[in-house]
Short mmCIF file of C-alpha atoms in Angstrom, two decimals:
data_model
loop_
_atom_site.label_atom_id
_atom_site.label_comp_id
_atom_site.label_asym_id
_atom_site.label_seq_id
_atom_site.Cartn_x
_atom_site.Cartn_y
_atom_site.Cartn_z
CA MET A 1 -56.74 36.40 -140.04
CA SER A 2 -54.55 34.30 -138.09
CA LEU A 3 -52.63 32.82 -140.98
CA LEU A 4 -52.20 36.09 -143.12
CA PRO A 5 -48.63 36.75 -141.69
CA LEU A 6 -47.62 33.24 -142.72
CA ILE A 7 -49.33 33.72 -145.97
CA PHE A 8 -47.50 36.83 -146.88
CA THR A 9 -44.30 35.40 -145.72
CA ALA A 10 -44.78 32.16 -147.67
CA GLY A 11 -45.55 34.42 -150.76
CA TRP A 12 -42.54 36.87 -150.48
CA ALA A 13 -40.22 33.95 -150.17
CA SER A 14 -41.85 32.07 -153.00
CA GLY A 15 -41.06 34.86 -155.71
CA ILE A 16 -37.20 34.31 -154.59
CA ASN A 17 -37.33 30.56 -154.39
CA ALA A 18 -40.71 28.81 -154.71
CA TYR A 19 -39.31 25.22 -154.59
CA ALA A 20 -37.53 26.15 -151.36
CA VAL A 21 -40.78 27.32 -149.76
CA VAL A 22 -42.53 23.98 -150.71
CA LEU A 23 -39.70 21.96 -149.72
CA LEU A 24 -39.31 23.76 -146.34
CA LEU A 25 -42.84 24.14 -145.39
CA GLY A 26 -43.42 20.33 -146.44
CA LEU A 27 -40.73 19.19 -144.29
CA PHE A 28 -41.91 21.29 -141.29
CA GLY A 29 -45.21 19.54 -141.82
CA VAL A 30 -43.86 16.03 -142.04
CA THR A 31 -41.75 16.31 -138.78
CA GLY A 32 -44.60 17.53 -136.89
CA LEU A 33 -43.07 20.94 -136.12
CA SER A 34 -46.11 22.76 -137.50
CA GLY A 35 -49.92 21.96 -137.76
CA ASP A 36 -50.55 25.07 -140.04
CA VAL A 37 -49.10 22.86 -143.08
CA PRO A 38 -51.39 21.40 -145.27
CA GLU A 39 -51.47 17.58 -146.42
CA GLY A 40 -50.94 18.41 -149.86
CA LEU A 41 -47.62 20.16 -149.27
CA GLN A 42 -46.50 17.15 -146.98
CA ARG A 43 -46.84 14.41 -149.97
CA THR A 44 -43.51 12.26 -150.66
CA ASP A 45 -43.77 13.15 -154.55
CA VAL A 46 -44.14 16.94 -153.79
CA LEU A 47 -41.66 16.98 -151.42
CA VAL A 48 -39.34 15.19 -153.78
CA ALA A 49 -39.80 17.16 -157.12
CA ALA A 50 -39.52 20.36 -154.67
CA ALA A 51 -36.03 18.86 -153.69
CA VAL A 52 -34.69 18.24 -157.15
CA LEU A 53 -36.28 21.52 -158.81
CA PHE A 54 -34.53 23.14 -155.75
CA LEU A 55 -31.24 21.67 -156.58
CA VAL A 56 -31.33 22.58 -160.32
CA GLU A 57 -32.34 26.09 -159.00
CA ALA A 58 -29.51 26.32 -156.70
CA VAL A 59 -27.01 25.72 -159.58
CA ALA A 60 -28.88 27.68 -162.43
CA ASP A 61 -29.31 30.67 -159.96
CA LYS A 62 -25.48 31.05 -159.60
CA ILE A 63 -24.44 31.52 -163.11
CA PRO A 64 -24.33 34.62 -164.83
CA TYR A 65 -26.95 35.62 -167.37
CA LEU A 66 -28.33 31.76 -166.84
CA ASP A 67 -29.89 33.28 -163.56
CA THR A 68 -31.85 36.09 -165.54
CA PHE A 69 -32.82 33.37 -168.10
CA TRP A 70 -33.98 31.07 -165.36
CA ASP A 71 -35.83 34.06 -163.48
CA THR A 72 -37.45 34.91 -166.93
CA LEU A 73 -38.85 31.32 -166.93
CA HIS A 74 -40.23 31.48 -163.30
CA THR A 75 -42.06 34.89 -164.28
CA VAL A 76 -45.45 32.90 -164.16
CA VAL A 77 -44.43 29.99 -161.91
CA ARG A 78 -43.02 31.91 -158.79
CA PRO A 79 -46.55 33.86 -158.45
CA ALA A 80 -48.48 30.97 -159.26
CA ALA A 81 -46.70 28.97 -156.50
CA GLY A 82 -47.24 31.68 -153.97
CA ALA A 83 -50.81 31.73 -154.78
CA VAL A 84 -51.12 28.09 -154.51
CA VAL A 85 -49.24 27.74 -151.45
CA ALA A 86 -51.23 30.70 -150.04
CA ALA A 87 -54.38 28.98 -150.83
CA LEU A 88 -53.47 25.54 -149.51
CA LEU A 89 -52.39 27.38 -146.32
CA ALA A 90 -55.74 29.16 -145.87
CA GLY A 91 -57.66 25.80 -146.55
CA SER A 92 -56.45 24.63 -143.06
CA ASP A 93 -58.07 27.54 -141.28
CA ASP A 94 -61.34 29.12 -141.82
CA SER A 95 -60.05 32.76 -140.76
CA LEU A 96 -58.96 33.50 -144.27
CA PRO A 97 -60.80 32.71 -147.51
CA GLN A 98 -58.95 30.81 -150.10
CA LEU A 99 -59.26 33.45 -152.81
CA ALA A 100 -57.86 36.12 -150.62
CA ALA A 101 -55.40 34.36 -149.56
CA ALA A 102 -54.18 33.30 -153.09
CA ALA A 103 -54.10 37.09 -154.00
CA VAL A 104 -52.00 37.90 -150.97
CA GLY A 105 -49.68 35.24 -151.79
CA GLY A 106 -49.63 35.52 -155.50
CA THR A 107 -49.16 39.31 -155.37
CA ALA A 108 -46.57 39.15 -152.77
CA ALA A 109 -44.57 36.40 -154.94
CA LEU A 110 -44.77 38.36 -158.13
CA VAL A 111 -43.50 41.43 -156.63
CA SER A 112 -40.45 39.87 -154.81
CA HIS A 113 -39.71 38.10 -158.16
CA LEU A 114 -39.48 41.20 -160.06
CA VAL A 115 -37.32 42.53 -157.31
CA LYS A 116 -35.26 39.71 -157.43
CA ALA A 117 -34.97 39.42 -161.16
CA GLY A 118 -34.10 43.35 -161.63
CA ILE A 119 -31.64 42.97 -159.11
CA ARG A 120 -30.03 40.25 -161.09
CA MET A 121 -30.20 42.28 -163.99
CA ALA A 122 -28.31 44.74 -162.34
CA ILE A 123 -25.54 42.46 -160.95
CA ASN A 124 -24.98 40.87 -164.48
CA THR A 125 -23.68 44.28 -165.98
CA SER A 126 -20.32 43.12 -164.43
CA PRO A 127 -21.04 39.36 -164.50
CA GLU A 128 -18.14 37.98 -162.39
CA PRO A 129 -19.43 34.71 -160.78
CA ALA A 130 -18.66 35.66 -157.36
CA SER A 131 -21.39 38.42 -156.97
CA ASN A 132 -23.95 35.88 -158.68
CA ILE A 133 -22.76 32.95 -156.35
CA VAL A 134 -22.79 35.40 -153.15
CA THR A 135 -26.14 37.17 -153.88
CA SER A 136 -27.63 33.41 -154.62
CA ALA A 137 -26.63 32.22 -151.48
CA LEU A 138 -27.82 35.17 -149.23
CA GLU A 139 -31.16 34.69 -150.96
CA ASP A 140 -31.67 31.02 -149.85
CA LEU A 141 -30.57 31.61 -146.49
CA GLY A 142 -32.86 34.64 -146.25
CA VAL A 143 -35.71 32.54 -147.22
CA ALA A 144 -34.84 29.51 -145.17
CA GLY A 145 -34.37 32.04 -142.14
CA VAL A 146 -37.47 33.76 -142.57
CA ILE A 147 -39.85 30.74 -143.33
CA THR A 148 -38.55 28.92 -140.54
CA LEU A 149 -39.26 32.12 -138.28
CA ALA A 150 -42.87 32.22 -139.96
CA ILE A 151 -43.56 28.61 -138.57
CA PHE A 152 -43.02 29.86 -134.94
CA HIS A 153 -43.52 33.60 -135.00
CA PRO A 154 -45.37 34.49 -137.90
CA LEU A 155 -46.00 38.19 -137.23
CA PRO A 156 -42.10 39.06 -136.75
CA ALA A 157 -41.62 37.02 -139.74
CA ALA A 158 -44.02 38.93 -141.90
CA MET A 159 -42.39 42.18 -140.60
CA ILE A 160 -39.08 41.24 -141.90
CA ALA A 161 -40.22 39.98 -145.20
CA GLY A 162 -41.97 43.45 -145.65
CA THR A 163 -38.90 45.28 -144.88
CA PHE A 164 -36.75 43.19 -147.29
CA LEU A 165 -39.35 43.90 -149.94
CA LEU A 166 -39.39 47.51 -149.42
CA ILE A 167 -35.73 47.42 -149.62
CA GLY A 168 -35.57 45.51 -152.58
CA LEU A 169 -38.16 48.03 -154.36
CA ILE A 170 -35.92 51.05 -153.07
CA SER A 171 -32.75 49.03 -154.54
CA ILE A 172 -34.60 48.63 -157.80
CA ILE A 173 -35.07 52.40 -157.95
CA LEU A 174 -31.50 53.00 -157.24
CA LEU A 175 -30.09 50.30 -159.77
CA ALA A 176 -32.35 51.48 -162.60
CA SER A 177 -29.76 52.81 -164.90
CA ARG A 178 -27.79 49.14 -164.74
CA ILE A 179 -30.81 47.58 -165.20
CA ARG A 180 -31.73 49.43 -168.52
CA ARG A 181 -27.94 48.73 -169.50
CA TYR A 182 -28.31 44.97 -169.19
CA ARG A 183 -31.30 45.09 -171.36
CA ARG A 184 -29.74 47.31 -173.89
CA ARG A 185 -26.92 44.95 -174.06
CA ARG A 186 -29.02 42.16 -174.36
CA ARG A 187 -31.03 43.46 -177.28
CA GLU A 188 -27.44 44.60 -178.94
CA ARG A 189 -25.99 40.77 -178.46
CA ARG A 190 -29.48 39.58 -180.05
CA LEU A 191 -29.37 42.05 -182.82
CA ALA A 192 -25.65 40.89 -183.56
CA ARG A 193 -26.42 37.42 -183.83
CA LEU A 194 -29.38 37.85 -185.75
CA THR A 195 -27.10 40.01 -188.21
CA ALA A 196 -24.36 37.40 -188.22
CA ALA A 197 -26.99 34.77 -188.95
CA GLN A 198 -28.18 36.36 -192.18
CA PRO A 199 -26.46 35.31 -195.41
CA GLY A 200 -23.93 37.75 -197.12
#
């Protein structure tokens, strides 16, 4: 189970920014700072694609409403990325079966993605750009910091990731009314557009 803390942390971080996780792990592997990063994440084409998509996400994630649309598109991508990264990490070690690792990584990514998406909906009930920019920047810094810590100290990093996940779940409960308000407003805007598009 030596890789389990790293796998859980990578899964949690993938639910927030999967491209940053792939890019960071790949760079740690290429530079020789970690021997736990599989060859598949160190390939040049993977690193280039992750870097380009990270830059796209860095912009989309800071624009009100576009961030929620982007989150919706990534409801499948982020958990899948978390599962794949976890399986690849487990493949470099015999201590944890790849299927179990994929389940841990994918589940952690799905839960953290849902937390992220819910918090963004709550923020978008008052969609001034400052809150989105600050939140997105903090998320990116958090992912970078925790993944870097996980490379050198996996267990403390996993404990921090688990704490962040718990805080996020509590925040979702506290922000439930704002999330419902956002979803209600979105339904009303969609209905208004449909009504306006009807002839007469």
